Amino acid sequence: MVEPLYEVLARSAYVSLTATLIASGIGIGLGTALGLARLPGRGFLTAVVNTGMAVPTVVVGLAVALLLWRSGPLGDLDLIYTVRGMIIAQVLIATPLITGITMAALQLLPRDLPDQLRSLGANRAQRVVRLWIEARLPLLAAAMAGFGHAISEVGSATIVGGNIHGQTQVMTTAIVEYVGRGEFGVAIVYGVILLGLAFVINALLVSVQRPGASWAQS
């Protein structure tokens, strides 16, 4: 049975957007800590983040599948071959990228900016928010990169989700399936629609930044 295109498209958007939101919360927070704080083991954590940015998605999928497999340590949660399991995998894929870009963006800000904010009476939370505003474009780019990384991956989606029609099939796994059948025309249509979805989401993210830019400068 062929699943309707709109259902596959909606599932792809849901999985990737949810994963991006979660990964952004984790990645921006961790990237801020690594970029500003003098944490014990900061160099090691930075190396872990940089390594995570280069880990193939299929390896992430394999690791998640081993954890979620019914005989694995998290098997009782019944997350293998589910949308929630796919979201977990995509969060692990996107988080290192968002963390690394956030860390680099904050480190490129003027070194004396935190001290200037402190001298003006800003508390820690206010300083962090102001630094985020100053680095808003790189942070937006981090979220966009995380979303692009999540929605375009196929390895972990196949391993963790299983490409089950009506349940876990997403655009990328559908494309692979149609190519395997030799139905290249359908695969091309899916590919074009996937690119269109990525463009629309990224355009929305860019539009969100514009009001903030004028507010921050006022």
N, CA, C and O of each residue as an XYZ file, in Angstrom:
872
protein
N       0.847     -1.196      0.000
C       0.000      0.000      0.000
C       0.879      1.241      0.000
O       1.795      1.362      0.814
N       0.596      2.175     -0.928
C       1.356      3.407     -1.033
C       0.740      4.455     -0.113
O      -0.454      4.741     -0.200
N       1.540      5.015      0.747
C       1.046      6.026      1.679
C       0.892      7.358      0.964
O       1.745      7.705      0.147
N      -0.177      8.127      1.242
C      -0.355      9.439      0.614
C       0.847     10.350      0.862
O       1.433     10.356      1.945
N       1.195     11.111     -0.160
C       2.356     11.985     -0.075
C       2.237     12.976      1.072
O       3.217     13.225      1.774
N       1.053     13.545      1.275
C       0.904     14.577      2.303
C       1.174     14.019      3.696
O       1.657     14.741      4.568
N       0.866     12.741      3.914
C       1.131     12.153      5.225
C       2.632     11.980      5.451
O       3.135     12.244      6.543
N       3.341     11.538      4.417
C       4.798     11.390      4.532
C       5.442     12.757      4.741
O       6.353     12.905      5.556
N       4.959     13.761      3.996
C       5.499     15.111      4.114
C       5.246     15.680      5.508
O       6.140     16.269      6.116
N       4.032     15.503      6.007
C       3.701     16.013      7.340
C       4.538     15.336      8.416
O       4.989     15.987      9.359
N       4.745     14.032      8.277
C       5.544     13.305      9.257
C       7.004     13.778      9.218
O       7.636     13.931     10.263
N       7.526     14.003      8.027
C       8.902     14.493      7.896
C       9.056     15.839      8.586
O      10.011     16.063      9.329
N       8.090     16.746      8.327
C       8.157     18.067      8.937
C       8.048     17.973     10.456
O       8.784     18.650     11.174
N       7.141     17.147     10.944
C       6.942     17.014     12.387
C       8.192     16.478     13.083
O       8.638     17.024     14.092
N       8.747     15.404     12.529
C       9.922     14.791     13.141
C      11.093     15.764     13.156
O      11.743     15.941     14.186
N      11.361     16.392     12.021
C      12.542     17.254     11.919
C      12.380     18.548     12.701
O      13.329     18.999     13.341
N      11.191     19.157     12.663
C      10.983     20.390     13.417
C      11.030     20.137     14.925
O      11.619     20.917     15.673
N      10.410     19.048     15.365
C      10.451     18.718     16.794
C      11.884     18.454     17.246
O      12.318     18.940     18.291
N      12.604     17.686     16.453
C      14.002     17.400     16.794
C      14.841     18.678     16.808
O      15.708     18.843     17.666
N      14.584     19.583     15.858
C      15.350     20.827     15.794
C      15.073     21.705     17.000
O      15.996     22.302     17.555
N      13.814     21.792     17.416
C      13.481     22.597     18.596
C      14.169     22.053     19.844
O      14.735     22.814     20.628
N      14.119     20.742     20.022
C      14.766     20.135     21.194
C      16.281     20.311     21.116
O      16.924     20.685     22.096
N      16.841     20.035     19.935
C      18.294     20.151     19.762
C      18.759     21.600     19.932
O      19.853     21.842     20.441
N      17.930     22.569     19.506
C      18.302     23.974     19.668
C      18.344     24.353     21.141
O      19.252     25.057     21.584
N      17.352     23.879     21.903
C      17.365     24.159     23.335
C      18.598     23.601     24.022
O      19.225     24.266     24.847
N      18.935     22.366     23.666
C      20.115     21.738     24.266
C      21.394     22.364     23.726
O      22.292     22.717     24.490
N      21.471     22.500     22.400
C      22.702     22.947     21.754
C      23.058     24.382     22.068
O      24.224     24.688     22.315
N      22.061     25.282     22.064
C      22.364     26.680     22.371
C      22.775     26.821     23.831
O      23.686     27.586     24.147
N      22.109     26.088     24.723
C      22.499     26.142     26.127
C      23.897     25.605     26.359
O      24.705     26.228     27.047
N      24.182     24.434     25.777
C      25.511     23.842     25.960
C      26.581     24.665     25.251
O      27.675     24.854     25.785
N      26.269     25.155     24.047
C      27.229     25.988     23.328
C      27.538     27.276     24.059
O      28.671     27.757     24.026
N      26.523     27.847     24.731
C      26.745     29.055     25.522
C      27.660     28.766     26.707
O      28.571     29.539     27.002
N      27.412     27.654     27.377
C      28.258     27.288     28.521
C      29.703     27.068     28.086
O      30.634     27.534     28.743
N      29.887     26.357     26.974
C      31.239     26.083     26.500
C      31.916     27.344     25.962
O      33.134     27.491     26.062
N      31.127     28.244     25.395
C      31.701     29.449     24.804
C      32.032     30.527     25.807
O      32.929     31.333     25.562
N      31.329     30.569     26.942
C      31.502     31.665     27.890
C      32.098     31.247     29.223
O      32.901     31.974     29.807
N      31.702     30.072     29.703
C      32.126     29.664     31.040
C      33.481     28.960     30.996
O      33.895     28.436     29.962
N      34.146     28.962     32.120
C      35.419     28.243     32.270
C      35.128     26.948     33.022
O      35.413     26.815     34.212
N      34.557     26.011     32.293
C      34.136     24.755     32.903
C      35.301     23.788     33.025
O      36.185     23.783     32.168
N      35.324     22.957     34.087
C      36.326     21.890     34.158
C      36.126     20.911     32.994
O      35.000     20.506     32.707
N      37.206     20.540     32.338
C      37.100     19.623     31.211
C      36.513     20.260     29.969
O      35.995     19.560     29.099
N      36.587     21.576     29.875
C      36.000     22.284     28.733
C      36.631     21.843     27.419
O      35.935     21.686     26.416
N      37.951     21.643     27.418
C      38.626     21.213     26.198
C      38.146     19.842     25.740
O      37.955     19.609     24.547
N      37.953     18.942     26.689
C      37.462     17.600     26.350
C      36.046     17.675     25.798
O      35.727     17.022     24.805
N      35.188     18.478     26.445
C      33.807     18.613     25.978
C      33.759     19.222     24.581
O      32.940     18.825     23.752
N      34.636     20.181     24.329
C      34.692     20.785     22.998
C      35.098     19.762     21.949
O      34.554     19.738     20.845
N      36.058     18.917     22.305
C      36.482     17.868     21.379
C      35.348     16.880     21.110
O      35.183     16.408     19.985
N      34.569     16.571     22.148
C      33.425     15.668     21.969
C      32.406     16.286     21.024
O      31.877     15.604     20.146
N      32.127     17.577     21.200
C      31.174     18.267     20.327
C      31.668     18.270     18.886
O      30.910     17.972     17.963
N      32.938     18.608     18.697
C      33.493     18.643     17.343
C      33.466     17.263     16.694
O      33.219     17.139     15.494
N      33.720     16.237     17.486
C      33.649     14.872     16.957
C      32.215     14.513     16.593
O      31.965     13.873     15.571
N      31.266     14.933     17.447
C      29.864     14.651     17.177
C      29.375     15.281     15.896
O      28.471     14.748     15.254
N      29.953     16.408     15.507
C      29.564     17.064     14.272
C      29.945     16.248     13.039
O      29.351     16.403     11.971
N      30.941     15.380     13.200
C      31.448     14.619     12.052
C      31.005     13.164     12.052
O      31.326     12.427     11.120
N      30.269     12.731     13.084
C      29.843     11.332     13.158
C      28.793     11.057     12.076
O      27.813     11.796     11.985
N      28.971     10.021     11.257
C      27.957      9.687     10.239
C      26.608      9.397     10.884
O      26.540      8.770     11.942
N      25.537      9.855     10.244
C      24.206      9.676     10.822
C      23.836      8.212     10.963
O      23.075      7.851     11.860
N      24.366      7.361     10.088
C      24.043      5.937     10.188
C      24.627      5.336     11.456
O      24.059      4.398     12.016
N      25.754      5.866     11.914
C      26.347      5.401     13.167
C      25.480      5.830     14.347
O      25.269      5.065     15.287
N      24.980      7.068     14.285
C      24.068      7.533     15.327
C      22.818      6.652     15.354
O      22.348      6.260     16.422
N      22.289      6.349     14.171
C      21.114      5.484     14.098
C      21.370      4.113     14.683
O      20.521      3.559     15.380
N      22.546      3.563     14.399
C      22.893      2.253     14.943
C      22.962      2.291     16.461
O      22.453      1.393     17.131
N      23.597      3.337     17.010
C      23.722      3.456     18.463
C      22.348      3.594     19.123
O      22.077      2.962     20.144
N      21.486      4.424     18.534
C      20.148      4.616     19.087
C      19.343      3.321     18.999
O      18.635      2.955     19.938
N      19.458      2.630     17.858
C      18.720      1.371     17.685
C      19.152      0.334     18.718
O      18.314     -0.396     19.246
N      20.449      0.261     19.012
C      20.925     -0.693     20.011
C      20.373     -0.369     21.397
O      20.086     -1.266     22.190
N      20.227      0.935     21.676
C      19.675      1.337     22.969
C      18.175      1.051     23.053
O      17.665      0.639     24.095
N      17.476      1.280     21.930
C      16.017      1.162     21.940
C      15.515     -0.219     21.582
O      14.333     -0.516     21.752
N      16.407     -1.069     21.084
C      15.986     -2.424     20.692
C      15.335     -3.123     21.874
O      15.672     -2.854     23.027
N      14.411     -4.013     21.585
C      13.625     -4.629     22.658
C      14.476     -5.365     23.684
O      14.076     -5.517     24.838
N      15.647     -5.819     23.261
C      16.556     -6.471     24.205
C      17.608     -5.500     24.749
O      18.479     -5.893     25.525
N      17.524     -4.228     24.337
C      18.492     -3.229     24.766
C      18.123     -2.617     26.104
O      17.089     -2.950     26.682
N      18.978     -1.711     26.601
C      18.745     -1.126     27.929
C      17.478     -0.276     28.006
O      16.910     -0.125     29.088
N      17.023      0.283     26.883
C      15.808      1.101     26.878
C      14.676      0.422     26.117
O      13.722      1.074     25.692
N      14.789     -0.881     25.950
C      13.802     -1.606     25.165
C      12.404     -1.573     25.735
O      11.426     -1.664     24.994
N      12.297     -1.442     27.063
C      10.973     -1.438     27.696
C      10.157     -0.199     27.330
O       8.948     -0.164     27.559
N      10.816      0.821     26.760
C      10.104      2.040     26.396
C       9.348      1.895     25.076
O       8.526      2.746     24.734
N       9.624      0.823     24.334
C       8.944      0.560     23.054
C       9.077      1.739     22.090
O       8.085      2.192     21.518
N      10.290      2.228     21.913
C      10.522      3.380     21.042
C      11.128      2.990     19.690
O      11.189      3.818     18.781
N      11.569      1.753     19.549
C      12.132      1.341     18.264
C      11.011      1.270     17.229
O       9.900      0.830     17.526
N      11.316      1.705     16.022
C      10.348      1.757     14.922
C       9.149      2.643     15.267
O       8.003      2.306     14.970
N       9.440      3.777     15.896
C       8.402      4.759     16.211
C       8.892      6.152     15.825
O      10.088      6.378     15.642
N       7.948      7.077     15.707
C       8.296      8.465     15.406
C       9.115      9.063     16.549
O      10.058      9.816     16.306
N       8.763      8.735     17.784
C       9.510      9.276     18.920
C      10.960      8.793     18.910
O      11.869      9.548     19.254
N      11.172      7.552     18.520
C      12.534      7.060     18.402
C      13.310      7.798     17.326
O      14.494      8.086     17.502
N      12.655      8.107     16.216
C      13.309      8.861     15.148
C      13.667     10.271     15.611
O      14.717     10.801     15.246
N      12.795     10.874     16.412
C      13.093     12.207     16.935
C      14.322     12.167     17.831
O      15.172     13.054     17.761
N      14.420     11.137     18.676
C      15.597     11.003     19.543
C      16.876     10.933     18.696
O      17.868     11.596     19.001
N      16.841     10.137     17.647
C      18.022     10.010     16.783
C      18.373     11.338     16.132
O      19.545     11.708     16.065
N      17.358     12.061     15.649
C      17.638     13.332     14.980
C      18.112     14.399     15.959
O      18.896     15.272     15.587
N      17.645     14.339     17.207
C      18.160     15.263     18.218
C      19.652     15.035     18.423
O      20.425     15.989     18.507
N      20.054     13.773     18.503
C      21.474     13.456     18.681
C      22.297     13.860     17.473
O      23.485     14.158     17.601
N      21.680     13.871     16.304
C      22.386     14.267     15.086
C      22.560     15.783     15.021
O      23.631     16.274     14.666
N      21.496     16.528     15.368
C      21.512     17.976     15.203
C      22.193     18.715     16.351
O      22.757     19.789     16.142
N      22.151     18.159     17.556
C      22.660     18.879     18.726
C      24.139     19.253     18.635
O      24.474     20.402     18.925
N      25.047     18.344     18.247
C      26.452     18.752     18.167
C      26.688     19.895     17.190
O      27.512     20.771     17.451
N      25.974     19.896     16.068
C      26.141     20.956     15.071
C      25.691     22.297     15.642
O      26.395     23.297     15.502
N      24.533     22.325     16.277
C      24.032     23.564     16.858
C      24.936     24.022     17.998
O      25.201     25.216     18.143
N      25.406     23.080     18.800
C      26.314     23.421     19.900
C      27.599     24.041     19.380
O      28.043     25.068     19.892
N      28.200     23.429     18.369
C      29.468     23.918     17.835
C      29.344     25.304     17.232
O      30.210     26.150     17.456
N      28.285     25.556     16.471
C      28.101     26.869     15.853
C      27.829     27.922     16.917
O      28.346     29.036     16.830
N      27.017     27.581     17.929
C      26.736     28.514     19.015
C      28.007     28.881     19.770
O      28.254     30.053     20.054
N      28.803     27.883     20.090
C      30.047     28.119     20.819
C      30.975     29.042     20.028
O      31.541     29.984     20.583
N      31.127     28.768     18.730
C      31.996     29.599     17.890
C      31.451     31.015     17.771
O      32.217     31.978     17.801
N      30.137     31.151     17.637
C      29.536     32.476     17.484
C      29.765     33.343     18.718
O      30.093     34.523     18.594
N      29.598     32.775     19.888
C      29.772     33.548     21.120
C      31.240     33.875     21.368
O      31.553     34.924     21.930
N      32.127     33.003     20.961
C      33.553     33.273     21.134
C      34.049     34.372     20.201
O      35.092     34.976     20.454
N      33.309     34.635     19.123
C      33.700     35.686     18.175
C      33.214     37.069     18.607
O      33.621     38.072     18.022
N      32.358     37.137     19.612
C      31.920     38.428     20.124
C      33.088     39.133     20.820
O      34.026     38.468     21.261
N      33.049     40.461     20.927
C      34.125     41.182     21.633
C      34.344     40.622     23.025
O      33.389     40.413     23.772
N      35.595     40.379     23.375
C      35.903     39.747     24.657
C      35.478     40.591     25.859
O      35.169     40.059     26.925
N      35.466     41.912     25.674
C      35.118     42.774     26.803
C      33.627     43.030     26.927
O      33.198     43.728     27.845
N      32.821     42.475     26.015
C      31.379     42.725     26.055
C      30.732     42.219     27.345
O      29.949     42.956     27.944
N      31.026     40.981     27.807
C      30.426     40.544     29.081
C      30.783     41.453     30.247
O      29.944     41.714     31.109
N      32.037     41.944     30.282
C      32.443     42.838     31.364
C      31.699     44.172     31.269
O      31.324     44.747     32.291
N      31.488     44.660     30.058
C      30.744     45.909     29.893
C      29.311     45.752     30.382
O      28.775     46.637     31.049
N      28.695     44.623     30.048
C      27.324     44.377     30.494
C      27.258     44.252     32.006
O      26.312     44.720     32.640
N      28.274     43.614     32.577
C      28.318     43.456     34.035
C      28.457     44.826     34.712
O      27.832     45.089     35.739
N      29.285     45.693     34.119
C      29.480     47.022     34.703
C      28.213     47.878     34.623
O      28.039     48.814     35.403
N      27.334     47.551     33.677
C      26.075     48.271     33.540
C      24.990     47.722     34.474
O      23.864     48.218     34.492
N      25.347     46.692     35.248
C      24.422     46.151     36.227
C      23.626     44.952     35.764
O      22.704     44.520     36.456
N      23.958     44.408     34.615
C      23.213     43.252     34.106
C      23.585     42.004     34.897
O      24.762     41.743     35.144
N      22.573     41.238     35.292
C      22.866     39.977     35.964
C      23.242     38.916     34.931
O      23.296     39.196     33.733
N      23.501     37.691     35.407
C      23.993     36.656     34.489
C      22.985     36.350     33.390
O      23.352     36.260     32.218
N      21.728     36.192     33.756
C      20.711     35.880     32.755
C      20.589     36.999     31.732
O      20.469     36.731     30.536
N      20.616     38.242     32.182
C      20.513     39.375     31.266
C      21.720     39.446     30.340
O      21.583     39.782     29.164
N      22.907     39.129     30.866
C      24.105     39.139     30.024
C      24.007     38.083     28.933
O      24.334     38.340     27.775
N      23.551     36.887     29.316
C      23.444     35.809     28.336
C      22.444     36.158     27.244
O      22.708     35.943     26.061
N      21.290     36.701     27.644
C      20.277     37.072     26.653
C      20.819     38.134     25.712
O      20.589     38.072     24.504
N      21.535     39.107     26.255
C      22.088     40.169     25.407
C      23.124     39.601     24.442
O      23.181     40.011     23.283
N      23.928     38.678     24.902
C      24.912     38.058     24.027
C      24.224     37.248     22.927
O      24.684     37.227     21.786
N      23.124     36.585     23.274
C      22.356     35.860     22.251
C      21.821     36.828     21.201
O      21.816     36.518     20.010
N      21.373     37.998     21.645
C      20.861     38.990     20.699
C      21.984     39.457     19.773
O      21.783     39.606     18.567
N      23.154     39.684     20.340
C      24.284     40.123     19.521
C      24.696     39.046     18.512
O      25.163     39.359     17.417
N      24.520     37.778     18.890
C      24.917     36.669     18.013
C      23.709     36.033     17.342
O      23.749     34.857     16.982
N      22.622     36.806     17.170
C      21.363     36.230     16.687
C      21.478     35.604     15.299
O      20.866     34.569     15.037
N      22.254     36.219     14.410
C      22.362     35.658     13.061
C      23.075     34.310     13.059
O      22.575     33.368     12.444
N      24.229     34.180     13.725
C      24.844     32.841     13.803
C      23.973     31.822     14.529
O      23.976     30.646     14.165
N      23.224     32.251     15.554
C      22.341     31.313     16.250
C      21.209     30.859     15.336
O      20.806     29.696     15.362
N      20.705     31.782     14.530
C      19.696     31.400     13.548
C      20.283     30.423     12.543
O      19.646     29.437     12.171
N      21.514     30.709     12.106
C      22.181     29.799     11.175
C      22.385     28.429     11.797
O      22.309     27.415     11.104
N      22.645     28.389     13.103
C      22.816     27.112     13.794
C      21.525     26.309     13.763
O      21.541     25.109     13.490
N      20.396     26.978     14.044
C      19.104     26.286     14.013
C      18.786     25.803     12.604
O      18.287     24.692     12.425
N      19.073     26.633     11.602
C      18.819     26.247     10.213
C      19.689     25.066      9.804
O      19.231     24.150      9.121
N      20.947     25.099     10.231
C      21.840     23.983      9.916
C      21.384     22.705     10.593
O      21.440     21.624     10.007
N      20.928     22.838     11.844
C      20.422     21.664     12.547
C      19.205     21.080     11.870
O      19.087     19.862     11.741
N      18.288     21.948     11.429
C      17.098     21.469     10.733
C      17.479     20.805      9.416
O      16.959     19.740      9.080
N      18.384     21.430      8.672
C      18.804     20.843      7.402
C      19.464     19.493      7.586
O      19.265     18.579      6.785
N      20.252     19.368      8.644
C      20.922     18.104      8.938
C      19.899     17.032      9.306
O      20.039     15.868      8.931
N      18.867     17.442     10.046
C      17.865     16.486     10.507
C      16.970     16.008      9.370
O      16.741     14.808      9.216
N      16.468     16.944      8.576
C      15.475     16.562      7.578
C      16.097     15.848      6.383
O      15.395     15.158      5.643
N      17.397     16.004      6.187
C      18.032     15.397      5.016
C      18.637     14.027      5.292
O      19.038     13.332      4.358
N      18.711     13.626      6.561
C      19.382     12.370      6.852
C      18.461     11.180      6.559
O      17.237     11.278      6.643
N      19.088     10.066      6.215
C      18.320      8.877      5.852
C      18.759      7.635      6.633
O      17.966      6.720      6.854
N      20.024      7.614      7.047
C      20.562      6.427      7.704
C      19.860      6.096      9.007
O      19.372      4.982      9.194
N      19.810      7.078      9.917
C      19.192      6.803     11.217
C      17.687      6.637     11.091
O      17.079      5.865     11.833
N      17.074      7.372     10.138
C      15.625      7.238      9.945
C      15.259      5.825      9.509
O      14.226      5.291      9.912
N      16.107      5.227      8.690
C      15.850      3.864      8.231
C      16.073      2.850      9.346
O      15.267      1.939      9.534
N      17.168      3.010     10.082
C      17.515      2.037     11.120
C      16.559      2.124     12.303
O      16.064      1.105     12.784
N      16.302      3.338     12.768
C      15.484      3.520     13.964
C      13.994      3.468     13.634
O      13.205      2.920     14.404
N      13.604      4.042     12.482
C      12.191      4.087     12.126
C      11.707      2.875     11.359
O      10.544      2.491     11.479
N      12.577      2.268     10.575
C      12.212      1.075      9.830
C      11.470      1.332      8.532
O      11.123      0.385      7.826
N      11.215      2.619      8.195
C      10.519      2.961      6.945
C       9.198      2.208      6.821
O       8.913      1.621      5.777
N       8.398      2.223      7.871
C       7.116      1.518      7.888
C       6.036      2.422      7.309
O       5.821      3.528      7.806
N       5.362      1.967      6.276
C       4.311      2.754      5.647
C       3.196      3.042      6.647
O       2.735      2.154      7.365
N       2.780      4.290      6.675
C       1.696      4.681      7.563
C       2.125      4.926      8.992
O       1.306      5.316      9.824
N       3.407      4.704      9.295
C       3.870      4.883     10.677
C       5.158      5.695     10.777
O       5.200      6.707     11.477
N       6.196      5.264     10.087
C       7.499      5.924     10.269
C       8.154      6.339      8.950
O       9.274      6.849      8.968
N       7.506      6.141      7.833
C       8.138      6.544      6.574
C       8.178      8.058      6.465
O       7.179      8.738      6.701
N       9.354      8.580      6.102
C       9.530     10.010      5.873
C      10.020     10.204      4.443
O      10.223      9.237      3.708
N      10.203     11.440      4.063
C      10.509     11.746      2.667
C      11.809     11.091      2.198
O      11.863     10.535      1.101
N      12.844     11.153      3.018
C      14.133     10.610      2.594
C      14.086      9.096      2.435
O      14.636      8.556      1.476
N      13.433      8.408      3.370
C      13.359      6.947      3.253
C      12.447      6.542      2.104
O      12.665      5.509      1.470
N      11.416      7.359      1.830
C      10.547      7.081      0.692
C      11.328      7.216     -0.623
O      11.143      6.420     -1.544
N      12.193      8.220     -0.701
C      12.998      8.415     -1.909
C      13.897      7.200     -2.149
O      13.995      6.701     -3.270
N      14.548      6.732     -1.086
C      15.413      5.560     -1.214
C      14.604      4.345     -1.672
O      15.062      3.565     -2.507
N      13.407      4.193     -1.123
C      12.565      3.063     -1.499
C      12.173      3.117     -2.983
O      12.220      2.106     -3.683
N      11.788      4.304     -3.446
C      11.378      4.425     -4.849
C      12.562      4.233     -5.792
O      12.406      3.657     -6.869
N      13.733      4.703     -5.403
C      14.919      4.462     -6.223
C      15.203      2.975     -6.294
O      15.541      2.455     -7.357
N      15.066      2.281     -5.158
C      15.276      0.834     -5.152
C      14.311      0.098     -6.060
O      14.649     -0.954     -6.601
N      13.112      0.640     -6.233
C      12.133      0.030     -7.135
C      12.372      0.406     -8.598
O      11.774     -0.178     -9.502
N      13.244      1.378     -8.819
C      13.458      1.860    -10.180
C      12.466      2.920    -10.602
O      12.409      3.268    -11.781
N      11.673      3.448     -9.664
C      10.689      4.489     -9.967
C      11.331      5.864     -9.751
O      11.032      6.568     -8.787
N      12.213      6.214    -10.672
C      13.010      7.424    -10.508
C      12.165      8.691    -10.638
O      12.468      9.698     -9.999
N      11.117      8.656    -11.451
C      10.263      9.822    -11.595
C       9.606     10.205    -10.291
O       9.585     11.379     -9.921
N       9.067      9.217     -9.587
C       8.438      9.487     -8.292
C       9.483      9.956     -7.286
O       9.226     10.861     -6.491
N      10.658      9.340     -7.323
C      11.723      9.737     -6.400
C      12.129     11.184     -6.628
O      12.395     11.912     -5.671
N      12.178     11.610     -7.894
C      12.537     12.994     -8.201
C      11.478     13.948     -7.675
O      11.806     14.994     -7.116
N      10.206     13.595     -7.851
C       9.120     14.434     -7.340
C       9.239     14.586     -5.825
O       9.121     15.692     -5.297
N       9.472     13.478     -5.133
C       9.643     13.532     -3.676
C      10.839     14.407     -3.309
O      10.780     15.175     -2.349
N      11.921     14.289     -4.074
C      13.103     15.089     -3.793
C      12.845     16.572     -3.957
O      13.287     17.374     -3.134
N      12.138     16.945     -5.008
C      11.813     18.357     -5.235
C      10.925     18.888     -4.119
O      11.132     19.998     -3.629
N       9.941     18.097     -3.719
C       9.043     18.516     -2.633
C       9.804     18.646     -1.321
O       9.541     19.561     -0.541
N      10.741     17.743     -1.072
C      11.558     17.823      0.140
C      12.387     19.094      0.149
O      12.504     19.756      1.180
N      12.964     19.439     -0.997
C      13.712     20.695     -1.094
C      12.800     21.891     -0.852
O      13.187     22.857     -0.194
N      11.581     21.815     -1.393
C      10.625     22.899     -1.170
C      10.268     23.055      0.290
O      10.155     24.177      0.784
N      10.086     21.938      0.994
C       9.787     21.983      2.425
C      10.940     22.633      3.188
O      10.718     23.493      4.040
N      12.163     22.221      2.882
C      13.335     22.794      3.554
C      13.421     24.295      3.288
O      13.758     25.067      4.186
N      13.117     24.711      2.051
C      13.168     26.138      1.709
C      12.135     26.925      2.498
O      12.442     27.993      3.027
N      10.926     26.414      2.582
C       9.854     27.113      3.295
C      10.191     27.271      4.779
O      10.027     28.351      5.347
N      10.662     26.191      5.401
C      10.993     26.261      6.825
C      12.130     27.243      7.070
O      12.067     28.043      8.003
N      13.164     27.191      6.244
C      14.290     28.107      6.411
C      13.872     29.551      6.150
O      14.361     30.467      6.812
N      12.965     29.763      5.181
C      12.466     31.110      4.928
C      11.708     31.644      6.134
O      11.820     32.821      6.476
N      10.943     30.778      6.772
C      10.218     31.182      7.979
C      11.181     31.542      9.109
O      10.965     32.511      9.837
N      12.240     30.753      9.246
C      13.227     31.041     10.286
C      13.909     32.381     10.041
O      14.172     33.128     10.983
N      14.196     32.684      8.783
C      14.811     33.963      8.451
C      13.853     35.108      8.743
O      14.270     36.152      9.246
N      12.569     34.925      8.432
C      11.590     35.985      8.664
C      11.414     36.259     10.148
O      11.117     37.390     10.533
N      11.594     35.238     10.998
C      11.481     35.433     12.445
C      12.558     36.380     12.948
O      12.330     37.129     13.898
N      13.730     36.354     12.322
C      14.843     37.159     12.780
C      14.644     38.646     12.495
O      15.147     39.482     13.246
N      13.936     38.989     11.445
C      13.879     40.382     11.007
C      13.302     41.339     12.034
O      13.888     42.396     12.268
N      12.160     41.008     12.667
C      11.669     41.936     13.695
C      12.645     42.065     14.855
O      12.779     43.144     15.432
N      13.325     40.986     15.202
C      14.282     41.027     16.311
C      15.448     41.944     16.030
O      15.995     42.564     16.943
N      15.836     42.033     14.751
C      16.974     42.882     14.411
C      16.653     44.337     14.670
O      17.466     45.055     15.252
N      15.456     44.796     14.241
C      15.092     46.181     14.463
C      14.902     46.479     15.960
O      15.259     47.555     16.439
N      14.322     45.488     16.701
C      14.119     45.668     18.136
C      15.452     45.781     18.855
O      15.624     46.622     19.737
N      16.413     44.913     18.463
C      17.703     44.896     19.149
C      18.474     46.182     18.926
O      19.273     46.594     19.767
N      18.226     46.825     17.767
C      18.977     48.032     17.455
C      18.338     49.271     18.046
O      18.961     50.332     18.078
N      17.099     49.155     18.517
C      16.391     50.325     19.046
C      16.836     50.635     20.472
O      16.346     51.588     21.079
